[in-house]
Tab-separated table of C-alpha atoms and ligand atoms in Angstrom:
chain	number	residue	atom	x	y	z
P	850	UNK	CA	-5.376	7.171	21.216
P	851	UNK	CA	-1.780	8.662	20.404
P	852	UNK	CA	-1.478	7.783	16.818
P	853	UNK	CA	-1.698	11.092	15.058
P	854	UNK	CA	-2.454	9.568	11.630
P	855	UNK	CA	-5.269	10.319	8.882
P	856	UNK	CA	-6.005	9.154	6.092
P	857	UNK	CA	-8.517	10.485	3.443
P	858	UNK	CA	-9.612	7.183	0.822
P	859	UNK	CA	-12.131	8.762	-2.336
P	860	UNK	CA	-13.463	6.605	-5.243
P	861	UNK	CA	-11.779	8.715	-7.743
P	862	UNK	CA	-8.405	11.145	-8.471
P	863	UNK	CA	-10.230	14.235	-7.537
P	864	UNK	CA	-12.525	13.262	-4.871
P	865	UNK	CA	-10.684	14.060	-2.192
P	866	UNK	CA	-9.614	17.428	-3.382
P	867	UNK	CA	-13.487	18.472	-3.817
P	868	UNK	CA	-14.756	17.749	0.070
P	869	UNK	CA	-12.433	15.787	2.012
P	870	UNK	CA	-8.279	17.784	1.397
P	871	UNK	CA	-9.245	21.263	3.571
P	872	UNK	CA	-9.730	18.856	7.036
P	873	UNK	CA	-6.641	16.980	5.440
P	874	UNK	CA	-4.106	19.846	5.228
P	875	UNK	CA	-5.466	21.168	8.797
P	876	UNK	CA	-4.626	17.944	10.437
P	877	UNK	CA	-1.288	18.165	8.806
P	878	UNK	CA	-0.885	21.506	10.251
P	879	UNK	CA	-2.246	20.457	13.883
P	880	UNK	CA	0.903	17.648	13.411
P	881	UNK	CA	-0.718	14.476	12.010
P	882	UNK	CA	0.872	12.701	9.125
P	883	UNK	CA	-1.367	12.617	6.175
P	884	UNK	CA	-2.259	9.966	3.960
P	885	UNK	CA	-3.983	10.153	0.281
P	886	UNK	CA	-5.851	7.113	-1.212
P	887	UNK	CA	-8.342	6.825	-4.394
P	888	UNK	CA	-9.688	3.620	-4.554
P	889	UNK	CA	-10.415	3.714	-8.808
P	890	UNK	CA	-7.709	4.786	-11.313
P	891	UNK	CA	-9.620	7.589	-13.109
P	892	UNK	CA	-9.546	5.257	-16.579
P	893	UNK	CA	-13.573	5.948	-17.425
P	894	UNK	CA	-13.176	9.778	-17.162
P	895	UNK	CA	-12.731	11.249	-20.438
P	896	UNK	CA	-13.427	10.508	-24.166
P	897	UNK	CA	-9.872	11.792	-25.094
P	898	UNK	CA	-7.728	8.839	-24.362
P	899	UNK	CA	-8.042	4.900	-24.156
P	900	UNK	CA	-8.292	3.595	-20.649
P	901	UNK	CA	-5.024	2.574	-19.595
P	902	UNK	CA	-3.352	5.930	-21.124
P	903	UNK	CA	-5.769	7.868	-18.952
P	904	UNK	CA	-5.457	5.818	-16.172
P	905	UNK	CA	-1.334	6.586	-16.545
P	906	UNK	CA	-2.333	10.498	-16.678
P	907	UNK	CA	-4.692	10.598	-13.941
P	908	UNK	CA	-2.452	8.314	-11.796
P	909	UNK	CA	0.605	11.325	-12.063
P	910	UNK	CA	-2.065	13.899	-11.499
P	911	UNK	CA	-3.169	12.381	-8.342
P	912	UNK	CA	0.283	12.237	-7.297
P	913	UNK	CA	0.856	15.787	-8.611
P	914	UNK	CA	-2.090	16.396	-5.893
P	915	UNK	CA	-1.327	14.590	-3.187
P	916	UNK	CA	2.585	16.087	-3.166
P	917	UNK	CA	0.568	19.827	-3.285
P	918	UNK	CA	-1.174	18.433	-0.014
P	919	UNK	CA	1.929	16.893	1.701
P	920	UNK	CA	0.725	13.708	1.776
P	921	UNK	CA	1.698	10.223	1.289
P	922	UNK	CA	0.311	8.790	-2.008
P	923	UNK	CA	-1.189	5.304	-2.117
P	924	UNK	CA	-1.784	3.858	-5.186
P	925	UNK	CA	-5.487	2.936	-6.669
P	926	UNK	CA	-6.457	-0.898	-6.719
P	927	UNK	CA	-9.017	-1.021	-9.267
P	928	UNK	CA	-10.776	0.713	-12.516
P	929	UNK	CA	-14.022	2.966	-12.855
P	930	UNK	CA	-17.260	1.875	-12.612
P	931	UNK	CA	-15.539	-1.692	-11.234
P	932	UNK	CA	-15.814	-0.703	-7.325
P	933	UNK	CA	-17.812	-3.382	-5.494
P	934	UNK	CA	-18.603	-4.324	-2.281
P	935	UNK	CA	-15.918	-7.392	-3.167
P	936	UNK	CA	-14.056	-9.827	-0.792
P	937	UNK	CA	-10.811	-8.741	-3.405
P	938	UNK	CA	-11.128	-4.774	-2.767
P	939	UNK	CA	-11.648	-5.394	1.107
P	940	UNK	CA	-9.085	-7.452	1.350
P	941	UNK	CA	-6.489	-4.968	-0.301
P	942	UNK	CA	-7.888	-1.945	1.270
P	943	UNK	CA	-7.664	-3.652	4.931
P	944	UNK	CA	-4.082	-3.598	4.226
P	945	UNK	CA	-3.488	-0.452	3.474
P	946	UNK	CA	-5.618	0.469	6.911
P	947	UNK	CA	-3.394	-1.760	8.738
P	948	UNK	CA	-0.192	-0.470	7.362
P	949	UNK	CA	-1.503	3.228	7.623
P	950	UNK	CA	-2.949	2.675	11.222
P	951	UNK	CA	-5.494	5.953	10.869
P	952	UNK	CA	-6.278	7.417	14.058
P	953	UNK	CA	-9.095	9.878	11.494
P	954	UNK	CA	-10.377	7.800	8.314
P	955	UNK	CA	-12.003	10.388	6.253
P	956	UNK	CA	-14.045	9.222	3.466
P	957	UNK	CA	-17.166	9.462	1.275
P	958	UNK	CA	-20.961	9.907	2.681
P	959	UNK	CA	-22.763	6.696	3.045
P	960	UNK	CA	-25.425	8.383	0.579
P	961	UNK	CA	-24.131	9.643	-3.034
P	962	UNK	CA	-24.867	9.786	-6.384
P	963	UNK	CA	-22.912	7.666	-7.739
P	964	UNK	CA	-22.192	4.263	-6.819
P	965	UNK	CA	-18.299	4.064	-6.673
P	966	UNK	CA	-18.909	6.852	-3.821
P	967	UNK	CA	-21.271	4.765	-1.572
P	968	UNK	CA	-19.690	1.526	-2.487
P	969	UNK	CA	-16.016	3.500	-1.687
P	970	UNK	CA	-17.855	4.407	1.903
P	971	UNK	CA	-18.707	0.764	2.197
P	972	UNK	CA	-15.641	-0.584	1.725
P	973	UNK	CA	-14.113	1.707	3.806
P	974	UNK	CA	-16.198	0.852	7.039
P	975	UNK	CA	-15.437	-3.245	6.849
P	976	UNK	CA	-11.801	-2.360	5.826
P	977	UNK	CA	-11.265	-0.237	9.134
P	978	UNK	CA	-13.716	-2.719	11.071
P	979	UNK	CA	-11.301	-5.620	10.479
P	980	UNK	CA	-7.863	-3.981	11.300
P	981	UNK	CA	-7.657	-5.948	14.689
P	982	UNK	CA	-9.446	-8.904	13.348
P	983	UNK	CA	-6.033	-12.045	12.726
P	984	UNK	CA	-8.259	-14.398	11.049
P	985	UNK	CA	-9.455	-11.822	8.240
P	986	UNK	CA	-6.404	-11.915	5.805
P	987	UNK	CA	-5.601	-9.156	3.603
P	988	UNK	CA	-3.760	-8.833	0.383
P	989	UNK	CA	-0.725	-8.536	0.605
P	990	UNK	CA	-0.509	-9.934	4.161
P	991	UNK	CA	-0.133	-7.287	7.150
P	992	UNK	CA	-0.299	-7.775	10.949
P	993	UNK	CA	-3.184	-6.361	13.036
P	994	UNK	CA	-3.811	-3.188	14.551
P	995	UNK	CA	-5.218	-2.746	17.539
P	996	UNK	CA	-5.628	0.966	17.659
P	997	UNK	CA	-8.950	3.216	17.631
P	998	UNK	CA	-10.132	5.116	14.473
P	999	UNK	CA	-12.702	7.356	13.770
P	1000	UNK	CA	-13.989	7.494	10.436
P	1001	UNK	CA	-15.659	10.579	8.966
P	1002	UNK	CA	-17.994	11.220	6.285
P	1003	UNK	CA	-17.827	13.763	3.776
P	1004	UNK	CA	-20.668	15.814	2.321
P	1005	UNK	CA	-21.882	14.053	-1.002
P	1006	UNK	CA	-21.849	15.963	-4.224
P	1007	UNK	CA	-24.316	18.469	-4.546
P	1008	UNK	CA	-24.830	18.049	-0.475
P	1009	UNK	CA	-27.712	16.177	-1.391
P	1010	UNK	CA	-28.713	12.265	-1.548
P	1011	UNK	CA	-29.305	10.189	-4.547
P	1012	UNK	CA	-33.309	10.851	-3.943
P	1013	UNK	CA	-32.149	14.522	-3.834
P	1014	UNK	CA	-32.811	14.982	0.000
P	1015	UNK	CA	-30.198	17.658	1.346
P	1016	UNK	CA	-27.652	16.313	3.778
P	1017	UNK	CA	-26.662	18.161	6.972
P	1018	UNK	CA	-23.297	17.726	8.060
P	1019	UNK	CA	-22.782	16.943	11.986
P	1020	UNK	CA	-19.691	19.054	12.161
P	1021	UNK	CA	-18.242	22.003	9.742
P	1022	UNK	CA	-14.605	22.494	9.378
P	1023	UNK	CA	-13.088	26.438	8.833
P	1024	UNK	CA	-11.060	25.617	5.850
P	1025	UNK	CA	-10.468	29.538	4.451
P	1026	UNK	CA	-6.865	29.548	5.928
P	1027	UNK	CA	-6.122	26.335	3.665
P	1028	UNK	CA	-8.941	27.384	0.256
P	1029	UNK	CA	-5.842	28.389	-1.774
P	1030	UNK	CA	-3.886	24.948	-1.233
P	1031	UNK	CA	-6.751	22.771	-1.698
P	1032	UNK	CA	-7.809	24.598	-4.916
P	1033	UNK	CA	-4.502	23.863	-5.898
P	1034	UNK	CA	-4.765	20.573	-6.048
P	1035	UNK	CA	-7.558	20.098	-7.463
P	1036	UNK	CA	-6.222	22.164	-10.483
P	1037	UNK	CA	-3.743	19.210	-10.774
P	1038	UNK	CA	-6.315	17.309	-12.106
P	1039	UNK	CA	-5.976	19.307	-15.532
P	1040	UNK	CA	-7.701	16.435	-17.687
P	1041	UNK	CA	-11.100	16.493	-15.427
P	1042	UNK	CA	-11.670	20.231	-16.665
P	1043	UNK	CA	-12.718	19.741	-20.161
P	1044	UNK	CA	-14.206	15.907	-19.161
P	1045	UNK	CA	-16.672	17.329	-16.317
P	1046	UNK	CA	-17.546	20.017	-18.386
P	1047	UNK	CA	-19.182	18.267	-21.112
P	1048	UNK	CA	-20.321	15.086	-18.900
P	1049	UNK	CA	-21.790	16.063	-15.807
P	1050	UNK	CA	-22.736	20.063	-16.764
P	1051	UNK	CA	-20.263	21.262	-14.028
P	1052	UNK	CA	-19.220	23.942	-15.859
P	1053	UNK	CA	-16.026	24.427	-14.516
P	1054	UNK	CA	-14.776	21.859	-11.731
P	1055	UNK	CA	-13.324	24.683	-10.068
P	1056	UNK	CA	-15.819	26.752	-9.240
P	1057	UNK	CA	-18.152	23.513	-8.612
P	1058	UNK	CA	-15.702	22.993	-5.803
P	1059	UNK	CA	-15.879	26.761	-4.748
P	1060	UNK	CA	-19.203	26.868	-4.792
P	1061	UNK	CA	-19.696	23.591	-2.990
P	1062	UNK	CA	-17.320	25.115	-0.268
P	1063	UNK	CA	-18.760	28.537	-0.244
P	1064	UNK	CA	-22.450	26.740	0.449
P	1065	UNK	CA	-21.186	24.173	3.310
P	1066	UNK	CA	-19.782	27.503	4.682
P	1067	UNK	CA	-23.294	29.559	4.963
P	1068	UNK	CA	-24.360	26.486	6.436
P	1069	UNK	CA	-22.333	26.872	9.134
P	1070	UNK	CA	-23.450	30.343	9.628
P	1071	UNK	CA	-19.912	30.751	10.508
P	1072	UNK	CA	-16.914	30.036	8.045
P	1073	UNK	CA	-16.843	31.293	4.808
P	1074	UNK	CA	-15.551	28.154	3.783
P	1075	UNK	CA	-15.786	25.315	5.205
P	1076	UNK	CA	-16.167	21.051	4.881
P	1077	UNK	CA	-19.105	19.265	6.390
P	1078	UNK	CA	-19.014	15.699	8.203
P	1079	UNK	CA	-20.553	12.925	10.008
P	1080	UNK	CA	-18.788	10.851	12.110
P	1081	UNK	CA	-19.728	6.925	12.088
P	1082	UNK	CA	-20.844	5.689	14.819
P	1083	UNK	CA	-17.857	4.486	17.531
P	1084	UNK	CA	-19.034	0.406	18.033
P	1085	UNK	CA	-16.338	-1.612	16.251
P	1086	UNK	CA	-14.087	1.314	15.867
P	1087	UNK	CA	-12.700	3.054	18.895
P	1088	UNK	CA	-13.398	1.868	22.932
P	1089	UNK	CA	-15.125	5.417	23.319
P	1090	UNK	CA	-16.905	7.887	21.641
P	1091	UNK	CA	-14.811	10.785	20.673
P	1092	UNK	CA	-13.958	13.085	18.389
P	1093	UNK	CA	-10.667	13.846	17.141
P	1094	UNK	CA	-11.058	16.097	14.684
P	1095	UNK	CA	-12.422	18.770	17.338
P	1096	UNK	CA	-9.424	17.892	19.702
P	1097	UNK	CA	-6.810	18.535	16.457
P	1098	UNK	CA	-9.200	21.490	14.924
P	1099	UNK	CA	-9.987	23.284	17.944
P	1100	UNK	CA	-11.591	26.704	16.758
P	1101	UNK	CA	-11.318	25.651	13.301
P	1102	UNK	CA	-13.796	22.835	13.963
P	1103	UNK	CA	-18.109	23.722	15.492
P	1104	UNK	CA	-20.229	20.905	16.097
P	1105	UNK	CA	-23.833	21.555	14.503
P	1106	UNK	CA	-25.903	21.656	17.656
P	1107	UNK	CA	-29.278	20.916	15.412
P	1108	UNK	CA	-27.747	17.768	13.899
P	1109	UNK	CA	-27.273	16.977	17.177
P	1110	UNK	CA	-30.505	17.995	18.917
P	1111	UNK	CA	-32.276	15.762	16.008
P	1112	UNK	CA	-29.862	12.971	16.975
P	1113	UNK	CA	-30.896	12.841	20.694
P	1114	UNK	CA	-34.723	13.573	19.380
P	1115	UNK	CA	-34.104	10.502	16.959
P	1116	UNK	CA	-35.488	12.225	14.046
Y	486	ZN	ZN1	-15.831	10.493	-7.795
């Protein structure tokens, strides 16, 4: 694998910046180009504005976001609360996976609690399944790849499932040296602050993110701060199973050796 490429694909403008954009700006450091994608436009978060105003706002925070990051800014394909597991979405995410050609695909846990997350993570998978695949046609119409990825899952919001289970991450990322960039991003979303704070009880998306960072971090029993992941498994995706981010992360990347005893145990 020689294509030094990642891209990091959320539901919604934000997403990314919560879990996924400290493993993003490392890669860019280690040399890889970096890619930013939200699937959704932001439309359905906040009471303030009519949809496609706040989808206009959101869209030019997002890019706001993505230029803090240094990364290339794709632009959403559908609305809020309309991402499903669709032959339309597939098809115009598959493109944007072939034109990208991701060596790391980092995206949202397979578990969630909301449903744009977990259908985002489905979508994802098929998207990056079919890159080498000529007879599966995406919109608009881009050639095959033939290249390995890896894809990555994030840790879901509140690190727990939807039937409140916590979820253990498989790797942690040291993301202290980048904390300062990747809060500043996510402070580019300025029209989630008052939104989250009344919807979802976050209190302050800020510290929500903190807070989220500073606990993945005692997890580690290493990093103060830090991102968790799992990383799919290989079949359909790469000829072998490796890792990538631990080749590009080096010290700033630990494997967690219990996730990985309980693999081999099969619990
Ligand atoms: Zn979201």
């Amino acid at each position: 694998m020689t294509n030094r490429v990642a891209i990091a694909i959320g539901a919604h403008p934000d997403d990314i910046e919560f879990n996924m954009a400290g493993t993003l700006l490392l890669l860019k450091k280690a040399g890889y180009e970096i890619h930013y994608l939200t699937l959704a436009s932001g439309n359905c978060g906040g009471a303030e504005y009519d949809g496609p105003t706040l989808s206009t706002i959101r869209n030019a925070e997002a890019r706001g976001a993505a230029k803090i990051l240094g990364a290339e800014f794709h632009l959403c394909v559908k609305n809020d609360l309309e991402i499903f597991y669709d032959l339309d979405t597939l098809r115009r995410l598959a493109a944007i996976i072939r034109e990208v050609k991701p060596m790391v695909v980092l995206t949202h846990s397979p578990q969630d609690y909301m449903e744009d997350h977990t259908n985002t993570c489905r979508l994802v998978v098929t998207a990056a399944f079919a890159r080498g695949m000529p007879n599966f046609k995406t919109i608009p119409s881009r050639a095959i790849v033939n290249s390995d990825t890896v894809i990555y899952h994030a840790m879901p919001h509140s690190l727990r499932d939807p039937l409140r289970r916590r979820i253990i991450p498989g790797a942690f990322v040291n993301t202290a040296s980048v904390h300062k960039t990747k809060h500043a991003a996510l402070a580019a979303h300025k029209s989630q602050q008052k939104w989250l704070d009344v919807s979802q009880g976050l209190n302050c998306y800020l510290l929500a993110m903190e807070d989220m960072s500073l606990a993945v971090g005692r997890m580690s029993r290493k990093f103060k701060h830090a991102e968790g992941w799992r990383r799919h498994l290989h079949y359909g995706f790469s000829a072998a199973d490796v890792d990538p981010l631990r080749e590009a992360l080096e010290k700033n990347y630990q494997v967690n050796k219990a996730y990985e005893r309980d693999l081999e145990k099969g619990t």
